[in-house]
Amino acid sequence: MTEQWQQDITKWISEKELLQATLSQPKRKDGTAAPKTVIRPIEMKNGLFYQFEYHFANKVTHDNIEEAKAAERAIGLLQENYRQALVKTPEADVQLLFNKKGKAAVLKKPPTGDSKKGVQQHNRQKQRVLAEGKAAPFLVELGIMTPEGLVHAKKQDKYRQINRFLEMVTDVLAYLPKDRELTIVDFGCGKSYLTFALYHLLAVEQQRKINIIGLDLKADVIAFCSGLAAKLGYDKLQFLVGDIADYEELQTADMVVTLHACDTATDAALAKAVNWGASVIMSVPCCQHELFKQVDNDVLSPLLSQGLLKERFSALATDAARGTLLEVLGYKVQMLEFVDPEHTPKNLLIRAVRTEQQGLSVKKWEQYEQFRQFLNISPSLEHMLAERWPNEISK
């Protein structure tokens, strides 16, 4: 027999009265149920859905459920997993308290806040470059979205990462030439989620003339990416097997992307970008070991005597040196967090754009020299770009 609270939930959802529901106090402590589940309506391109947001200790996952199935899911979760719920509607805030036999006590209070404002708030999705509800073919092929434009629950982190990257790109598009075809190189492209995203943004959505080259050492990965590009009809996106340091096929490039190029491979990619005159550089370094063996300063011995602290400090010093050398050459540099640390480990992204500034910055070079001498380091990027330092500012 259907209980009154079940009928109420079905009614609130079918009549679009449910603004938000928070399910809490799991019946079991074995971790099978999220400590808290939040349900809210979201408007998508193909209609109204209900987002079930599962809050675990160290992550948050989502399911977007069709309106017709949302009540059944909510009732099932309450029957199986939770001891209480707080449901907000325009008419009342309703609290459901379940006893050990599953019977519910229902408490109603006046609605909190402006109910109309609440509907707008909970129906509004965060505006993303790749909006949920509108299927992007490459995301469907890569298993991130369904053909209907819904993001798979297990791919939410990757979806956020791709959107964050495209947001960072969008911020600097004004620095790229607009009167000709753009050449973009992605060093160490891997499975190329972001390479495909970049092509989709610029070539498909913005209809810009571009040529993108993805480079990676793994032949099987390149074969997969090449096949997918052909399937999608991305005829100006090509993938090649090759090493960053040995790639000599281009004379110029407008944008260079390098993600997780290991140790001094990042420096090789940055040097290539500078020598090509790239207007935009997006680089996420990793595995930075070079300066760990070099950095030495008695004043910093409390820090450098601890291996873990020295490793982290050396990585930061490496990127500080890279950023400053790019600034010497007239680039405007920002150090950004690449991924929301709530969902995946923090990554640092070096974003550099070439400005109209003529000549080299003597002031920045002096800052770099003081920094280098203080730490007793000799960064690879400086040596890779040695011919760019004129006598008046070089060592």
Short mmCIF file of C-alpha atoms in Angstrom, two decimals:
data_model
loop_
_atom_site.label_atom_id
_atom_site.label_comp_id
_atom_site.label_asym_id
_atom_site.label_seq_id
_atom_site.Cartn_x
_atom_site.Cartn_y
_atom_site.Cartn_z
CA MET A 1 0.00 0.00 0.00
CA THR A 2 1.36 3.40 -0.96
CA GLU A 3 1.90 5.62 2.07
CA GLN A 4 0.98 9.30 2.17
CA TRP A 5 4.59 10.53 2.07
CA GLN A 6 5.16 8.52 -1.11
CA GLN A 7 2.07 10.05 -2.68
CA ASP A 8 3.32 13.51 -1.63
CA ILE A 9 6.73 13.03 -3.26
CA THR A 10 5.11 11.79 -6.45
CA LYS A 11 2.78 14.81 -6.45
CA TRP A 12 5.54 17.35 -5.73
CA ILE A 13 7.62 16.04 -8.62
CA SER A 14 4.79 15.56 -11.11
CA GLU A 15 3.42 19.04 -10.37
CA LYS A 16 6.92 20.58 -10.35
CA GLU A 17 6.64 21.74 -6.75
CA LEU A 18 9.82 20.12 -5.44
CA LEU A 19 12.49 22.82 -5.09
CA GLN A 20 15.04 20.71 -3.24
CA ALA A 21 15.16 17.56 -1.14
CA THR A 22 17.99 16.60 1.20
CA LEU A 23 18.19 12.95 2.25
CA SER A 24 20.40 12.21 5.27
CA GLN A 25 21.21 9.84 8.17
CA PRO A 26 22.00 6.58 6.32
CA LYS A 27 20.45 3.46 7.81
CA ARG A 28 23.71 1.53 7.37
CA LYS A 29 27.26 2.59 8.17
CA ASP A 30 28.97 0.33 5.62
CA GLY A 31 29.49 3.16 3.13
CA THR A 32 27.09 1.77 0.52
CA ALA A 33 24.94 4.90 0.72
CA ALA A 34 26.21 8.47 0.44
CA PRO A 35 26.03 10.27 3.81
CA LYS A 36 23.84 12.85 2.08
CA THR A 37 21.90 13.02 -1.19
CA VAL A 38 20.53 16.29 -2.55
CA ILE A 39 17.79 16.29 -5.20
CA ARG A 40 16.97 19.37 -7.27
CA PRO A 41 15.27 20.09 -10.62
CA ILE A 42 17.40 21.25 -13.54
CA GLU A 43 16.27 22.56 -16.89
CA MET A 44 18.09 20.95 -19.81
CA LYS A 45 17.82 21.26 -23.57
CA ASN A 46 15.59 18.22 -23.78
CA GLY A 47 13.34 18.98 -20.83
CA LEU A 48 13.16 18.93 -17.05
CA PHE A 49 15.39 16.49 -15.17
CA TYR A 50 16.09 15.91 -11.50
CA GLN A 51 19.70 15.90 -10.44
CA PHE A 52 20.60 13.45 -7.67
CA GLU A 53 23.80 14.73 -6.06
CA TYR A 54 25.52 12.10 -3.88
CA HIS A 55 27.84 13.59 -1.25
CA PHE A 56 30.55 11.14 -0.13
CA ALA A 57 33.43 11.96 2.22
CA ASN A 58 35.90 12.90 -0.52
CA LYS A 59 33.84 13.26 -3.69
CA VAL A 60 30.48 14.28 -5.11
CA THR A 61 28.80 12.36 -7.92
CA HIS A 62 25.67 13.11 -9.94
CA ASP A 63 22.85 11.35 -11.74
CA ASN A 64 20.39 13.29 -13.90
CA ILE A 65 17.08 11.41 -13.84
CA GLU A 66 14.16 11.96 -16.19
CA GLU A 67 11.16 13.60 -14.56
CA ALA A 68 9.03 10.47 -15.06
CA LYS A 69 11.48 8.31 -13.08
CA ALA A 70 12.60 10.81 -10.43
CA ALA A 71 9.86 10.09 -7.88
CA GLU A 72 10.51 6.34 -8.03
CA ARG A 73 14.25 6.92 -7.47
CA ALA A 74 13.66 9.30 -4.53
CA ILE A 75 11.17 6.96 -2.84
CA GLY A 76 13.49 3.99 -3.34
CA LEU A 77 16.42 5.81 -1.75
CA LEU A 78 14.33 6.78 1.29
CA GLN A 79 13.01 3.26 1.75
CA GLU A 80 16.40 1.60 1.45
CA ASN A 81 19.04 4.07 2.62
CA TYR A 82 17.91 7.01 4.76
CA ARG A 83 16.22 7.82 8.05
CA GLN A 84 15.19 11.38 7.28
CA ALA A 85 14.59 13.92 4.53
CA LEU A 86 13.94 17.64 4.27
CA VAL A 87 11.79 18.55 1.28
CA LYS A 88 11.35 22.18 0.25
CA THR A 89 8.27 23.19 -1.71
CA PRO A 90 6.65 26.59 -2.38
CA GLU A 91 4.00 25.79 0.23
CA ALA A 92 6.05 24.28 3.06
CA ASP A 93 9.29 22.78 4.29
CA VAL A 94 8.45 19.14 4.98
CA GLN A 95 10.55 16.92 7.22
CA LEU A 96 10.23 13.14 6.99
CA LEU A 97 11.48 11.08 9.96
CA PHE A 98 11.54 7.29 9.58
CA ASN A 99 11.47 4.83 12.48
CA LYS A 100 13.12 1.41 12.48
CA LYS A 101 10.08 -0.14 10.83
CA GLY A 102 10.18 2.37 7.99
CA LYS A 103 7.10 4.33 9.08
CA ALA A 104 7.36 8.05 8.49
CA ALA A 105 6.48 10.94 10.76
CA VAL A 106 5.72 14.07 8.74
CA LEU A 107 6.44 17.56 10.08
CA LYS A 108 5.49 20.66 8.11
CA LYS A 109 6.82 24.19 8.60
CA PRO A 110 6.38 27.45 6.67
CA PRO A 111 8.62 27.63 3.58
CA THR A 112 12.03 29.19 4.15
CA GLY A 113 13.12 32.02 1.87
CA ASP A 114 11.48 33.23 -1.34
CA SER A 115 9.95 30.19 -3.03
CA LYS A 116 9.98 31.78 -6.48
CA LYS A 117 13.63 32.71 -6.10
CA GLY A 118 14.30 29.16 -4.98
CA VAL A 119 12.82 27.69 -8.13
CA GLN A 120 15.05 29.86 -10.29
CA GLN A 121 18.10 29.01 -8.26
CA HIS A 122 17.62 25.28 -8.35
CA ASN A 123 16.63 25.15 -12.00
CA ARG A 124 19.69 27.03 -13.08
CA GLN A 125 22.73 25.03 -14.22
CA LYS A 126 26.22 26.41 -14.15
CA GLN A 127 26.95 27.85 -17.56
CA ARG A 128 29.62 25.69 -19.15
CA VAL A 129 31.34 25.91 -22.51
CA LEU A 130 30.08 22.38 -23.25
CA ALA A 131 26.60 22.49 -21.78
CA GLU A 132 24.98 19.37 -20.40
CA GLY A 133 21.88 18.49 -22.37
CA LYS A 134 23.49 19.27 -25.72
CA ALA A 135 25.42 16.27 -26.94
CA ALA A 136 28.91 16.99 -28.29
CA PRO A 137 29.79 14.15 -30.69
CA PHE A 138 33.35 13.75 -29.40
CA LEU A 139 32.12 13.49 -25.80
CA VAL A 140 29.67 10.78 -26.83
CA GLU A 141 32.40 8.84 -28.65
CA LEU A 142 34.77 9.15 -25.68
CA GLY A 143 32.13 7.79 -23.31
CA ILE A 144 31.58 10.99 -21.33
CA MET A 145 28.07 11.83 -22.56
CA THR A 146 25.06 9.85 -23.67
CA PRO A 147 23.63 10.55 -27.15
CA GLU A 148 20.97 12.61 -25.31
CA GLY A 149 23.62 14.91 -23.83
CA LEU A 150 23.61 13.56 -20.27
CA VAL A 151 26.97 13.19 -18.55
CA HIS A 152 27.69 9.71 -17.23
CA ALA A 153 27.96 9.75 -13.43
CA LYS A 154 31.46 8.26 -13.44
CA LYS A 155 32.67 10.85 -15.97
CA GLN A 156 31.61 14.00 -14.11
CA ASP A 157 35.21 14.78 -13.07
CA LYS A 158 36.48 14.50 -16.65
CA TYR A 159 33.55 16.61 -17.90
CA ARG A 160 34.42 19.36 -15.39
CA GLN A 161 38.10 19.17 -16.32
CA ILE A 162 37.37 19.59 -20.03
CA ASN A 163 35.08 22.55 -19.37
CA ARG A 164 37.61 24.19 -17.07
CA PHE A 165 40.26 23.88 -19.76
CA LEU A 166 37.97 25.41 -22.40
CA GLU A 167 37.12 28.26 -20.03
CA MET A 168 40.84 29.01 -19.72
CA VAL A 169 41.22 28.91 -23.50
CA THR A 170 38.20 31.13 -24.05
CA ASP A 171 39.71 33.78 -21.78
CA VAL A 172 42.70 34.23 -24.12
CA LEU A 173 41.17 33.75 -27.58
CA ALA A 174 41.52 37.48 -28.21
CA TYR A 175 45.32 37.00 -28.38
CA LEU A 176 45.06 34.62 -31.35
CA PRO A 177 45.13 35.95 -34.96
CA LYS A 178 41.68 36.34 -36.52
CA ASP A 179 42.56 36.91 -40.18
CA ARG A 180 44.02 33.50 -41.10
CA GLU A 181 44.07 29.81 -40.33
CA LEU A 182 45.38 29.00 -36.86
CA THR A 183 48.03 26.36 -36.23
CA ILE A 184 47.80 24.65 -32.84
CA VAL A 185 50.13 21.96 -31.48
CA ASP A 186 49.32 19.66 -28.55
CA PHE A 187 52.48 18.00 -27.25
CA GLY A 188 51.94 14.76 -25.33
CA CYS A 189 48.27 14.67 -26.30
CA GLY A 190 47.57 11.19 -24.85
CA LYS A 191 43.97 10.10 -25.37
CA SER A 192 43.29 13.69 -26.48
CA TYR A 193 40.15 14.59 -24.56
CA LEU A 194 41.29 18.21 -24.52
CA THR A 195 42.59 18.15 -28.10
CA PHE A 196 39.17 17.07 -29.36
CA ALA A 197 37.53 19.64 -27.06
CA LEU A 198 39.71 22.40 -28.49
CA TYR A 199 38.86 21.39 -32.06
CA HIS A 200 35.14 21.25 -31.22
CA LEU A 201 35.22 24.72 -29.63
CA LEU A 202 37.16 26.48 -32.37
CA ALA A 203 36.31 24.61 -35.57
CA VAL A 204 32.78 23.33 -34.87
CA GLU A 205 31.19 25.92 -32.59
CA GLN A 206 33.11 29.04 -33.61
CA GLN A 207 33.67 28.01 -37.24
CA ARG A 208 37.27 29.21 -37.19
CA LYS A 209 39.84 27.95 -39.67
CA ILE A 210 42.33 25.87 -37.71
CA ASN A 211 44.86 23.11 -38.08
CA ILE A 212 45.57 21.09 -34.92
CA ILE A 213 48.42 18.62 -34.55
CA GLY A 214 48.49 16.17 -31.65
CA LEU A 215 51.85 14.56 -30.85
CA ASP A 216 52.50 11.59 -28.56
CA LEU A 217 55.05 8.78 -28.21
CA LYS A 218 52.46 5.98 -27.94
CA ALA A 219 51.60 4.58 -31.37
CA ASP A 220 48.44 2.78 -30.17
CA VAL A 221 47.07 5.99 -28.65
CA ILE A 222 47.79 7.92 -31.83
CA ALA A 223 46.07 5.23 -33.90
CA PHE A 224 42.97 5.45 -31.71
CA CYS A 225 42.86 9.26 -31.89
CA SER A 226 43.40 9.28 -35.65
CA GLY A 227 40.54 6.84 -36.12
CA LEU A 228 38.22 8.89 -33.96
CA ALA A 229 39.12 12.14 -35.76
CA ALA A 230 38.28 10.47 -39.07
CA LYS A 231 34.98 9.11 -37.70
CA LEU A 232 33.99 12.58 -36.47
CA GLY A 233 34.97 14.21 -39.75
CA TYR A 234 37.56 16.41 -38.07
CA ASP A 235 39.65 16.76 -41.21
CA LYS A 236 41.93 19.50 -39.85
CA LEU A 237 42.93 17.49 -36.79
CA GLN A 238 45.86 15.12 -37.22
CA PHE A 239 47.78 12.93 -34.79
CA LEU A 240 51.42 11.97 -35.12
CA VAL A 241 53.83 9.69 -33.26
CA GLY A 242 56.81 11.68 -32.12
CA ASP A 243 58.93 13.25 -29.40
CA ILE A 244 58.65 16.90 -28.40
CA ALA A 245 62.37 17.61 -28.62
CA ASP A 246 62.70 16.05 -32.09
CA TYR A 247 59.64 17.60 -33.74
CA GLU A 248 60.84 19.93 -36.50
CA GLU A 249 57.90 19.91 -38.94
CA LEU A 250 56.72 23.48 -38.29
CA GLN A 251 58.23 26.93 -38.63
CA THR A 252 55.48 28.77 -36.76
CA ALA A 253 52.53 27.97 -34.47
CA ASP A 254 49.86 30.17 -32.94
CA MET A 255 49.09 28.10 -29.86
CA VAL A 256 50.96 25.35 -28.04
CA VAL A 257 49.38 23.04 -25.47
CA THR A 258 51.46 20.71 -23.34
CA LEU A 259 49.81 18.67 -20.60
CA HIS A 260 51.80 16.55 -18.17
CA ALA A 261 55.00 16.59 -20.21
CA CYS A 262 57.44 14.93 -17.83
CA ASP A 263 60.31 16.90 -16.25
CA THR A 264 62.35 18.85 -18.85
CA ALA A 265 60.03 17.76 -21.69
CA THR A 266 57.91 20.70 -20.53
CA ASP A 267 60.90 22.99 -21.08
CA ALA A 268 61.40 21.56 -24.56
CA ALA A 269 57.76 22.29 -25.39
CA LEU A 270 57.97 25.82 -23.99
CA ALA A 271 61.15 26.49 -25.99
CA LYS A 272 59.47 25.23 -29.17
CA ALA A 273 56.49 27.50 -28.49
CA VAL A 274 58.67 30.56 -27.98
CA ASN A 275 60.78 29.87 -31.09
CA TRP A 276 57.60 29.43 -33.14
CA GLY A 277 56.31 32.76 -31.89
CA ALA A 278 53.22 31.20 -30.30
CA SER A 279 50.64 33.76 -29.20
CA VAL A 280 49.20 31.46 -26.52
CA ILE A 281 50.90 28.78 -24.43
CA MET A 282 49.01 26.40 -22.10
CA SER A 283 51.29 24.09 -20.12
CA VAL A 284 50.66 21.69 -17.24
CA PRO A 285 54.03 20.39 -15.98
CA CYS A 286 54.60 17.18 -14.06
CA CYS A 287 57.35 14.95 -12.57
CA GLN A 288 59.73 17.87 -12.05
CA HIS A 289 63.02 16.40 -10.87
CA GLU A 290 65.68 18.61 -12.42
CA LEU A 291 65.95 21.30 -9.73
CA PHE A 292 65.53 18.84 -6.87
CA LYS A 293 69.16 17.84 -7.40
CA GLN A 294 70.34 21.44 -7.81
CA VAL A 295 68.56 23.67 -5.31
CA ASP A 296 70.87 24.59 -2.42
CA ASN A 297 70.75 27.43 0.10
CA ASP A 298 71.80 27.37 3.75
CA VAL A 299 69.06 29.82 4.71
CA LEU A 300 66.48 27.36 3.38
CA SER A 301 67.98 24.30 5.07
CA PRO A 302 64.95 23.77 7.40
CA LEU A 303 62.87 23.35 4.24
CA LEU A 304 65.40 21.63 1.99
CA SER A 305 66.41 19.09 4.62
CA GLN A 306 62.98 17.47 4.38
CA GLY A 307 62.66 15.41 1.19
CA LEU A 308 58.93 15.92 0.71
CA LEU A 309 59.13 19.67 1.29
CA LYS A 310 62.16 19.96 -0.95
CA GLU A 311 60.36 18.09 -3.73
CA ARG A 312 57.35 20.40 -3.60
CA PHE A 313 59.46 23.52 -3.29
CA SER A 314 61.63 22.46 -6.23
CA ALA A 315 58.56 21.97 -8.41
CA LEU A 316 57.28 25.44 -7.54
CA ALA A 317 60.73 26.95 -8.11
CA THR A 318 60.88 25.25 -11.52
CA ASP A 319 57.61 26.82 -12.62
CA ALA A 320 58.55 30.19 -11.15
CA ALA A 321 61.72 30.16 -13.24
CA ARG A 322 59.79 29.14 -16.36
CA GLY A 323 57.19 31.83 -15.86
CA THR A 324 59.78 34.55 -15.27
CA LEU A 325 61.79 33.59 -18.36
CA LEU A 326 58.63 33.82 -20.44
CA GLU A 327 58.00 37.26 -18.94
CA VAL A 328 61.54 38.31 -19.89
CA LEU A 329 60.54 37.56 -23.48
CA GLY A 330 57.41 39.70 -23.30
CA TYR A 331 54.77 37.12 -22.40
CA LYS A 332 52.07 37.84 -19.84
CA VAL A 333 52.06 34.82 -17.52
CA GLN A 334 49.46 33.45 -15.13
CA MET A 335 49.75 30.41 -12.88
CA LEU A 336 46.32 28.81 -12.60
CA GLU A 337 44.76 25.81 -10.89
CA PHE A 338 43.78 23.50 -13.69
CA VAL A 339 41.18 21.28 -12.01
CA ASP A 340 38.77 21.89 -9.15
CA PRO A 341 40.71 20.34 -6.20
CA GLU A 342 37.40 19.13 -4.73
CA HIS A 343 37.24 16.45 -7.41
CA THR A 344 40.75 15.61 -8.58
CA PRO A 345 44.29 16.39 -7.42
CA LYS A 346 45.48 19.94 -7.92
CA ASN A 347 47.43 20.74 -11.05
CA LEU A 348 49.20 23.95 -11.90
CA LEU A 349 48.73 25.36 -15.40
CA ILE A 350 51.11 27.94 -16.88
CA ARG A 351 49.11 30.19 -19.20
CA ALA A 352 51.19 32.64 -21.21
CA VAL A 353 50.06 35.10 -23.88
CA ARG A 354 52.34 37.13 -26.10
CA THR A 355 51.87 40.87 -25.68
CA GLU A 356 52.75 43.76 -27.97
CA GLN A 357 55.69 44.67 -25.75
CA GLN A 358 58.83 45.16 -27.86
CA GLY A 359 62.24 43.88 -26.78
CA LEU A 360 63.24 42.02 -23.65
CA SER A 361 62.53 43.02 -20.08
CA VAL A 362 65.79 43.83 -18.32
CA LYS A 363 63.94 44.16 -15.02
CA LYS A 364 62.48 40.67 -15.29
CA TRP A 365 65.88 39.27 -16.24
CA GLU A 366 67.44 40.83 -13.15
CA GLN A 367 64.71 39.27 -10.99
CA TYR A 368 65.36 35.92 -12.62
CA GLU A 369 69.14 36.16 -12.09
CA GLN A 370 68.70 36.96 -8.40
CA PHE A 371 66.29 34.05 -8.01
CA ARG A 372 68.59 31.65 -9.86
CA GLN A 373 71.66 32.67 -7.86
CA PHE A 374 69.81 32.53 -4.54
CA LEU A 375 68.82 28.91 -5.16
CA ASN A 376 72.01 27.89 -7.02
CA ILE A 377 70.03 26.49 -9.92
CA SER A 378 70.53 26.24 -13.67
CA PRO A 379 67.11 25.63 -15.31
CA SER A 380 66.95 23.86 -18.68
CA LEU A 381 64.63 26.43 -20.26
CA GLU A 382 67.27 29.14 -19.90
CA HIS A 383 69.79 27.00 -21.80
CA MET A 384 67.28 25.94 -24.43
CA LEU A 385 66.60 29.60 -25.19
CA ALA A 386 70.23 30.72 -24.81
CA GLU A 387 70.36 32.47 -28.19
CA ARG A 388 67.54 34.77 -27.10
CA TRP A 389 69.48 36.37 -24.25
CA PRO A 390 71.56 39.26 -25.70
CA ASN A 391 74.93 40.10 -24.18
CA GLU A 392 73.65 43.07 -22.23
CA ILE A 393 71.38 40.90 -20.04
CA SER A 394 72.94 37.42 -20.23
CA LYS A 395 75.42 35.99 -17.75
#
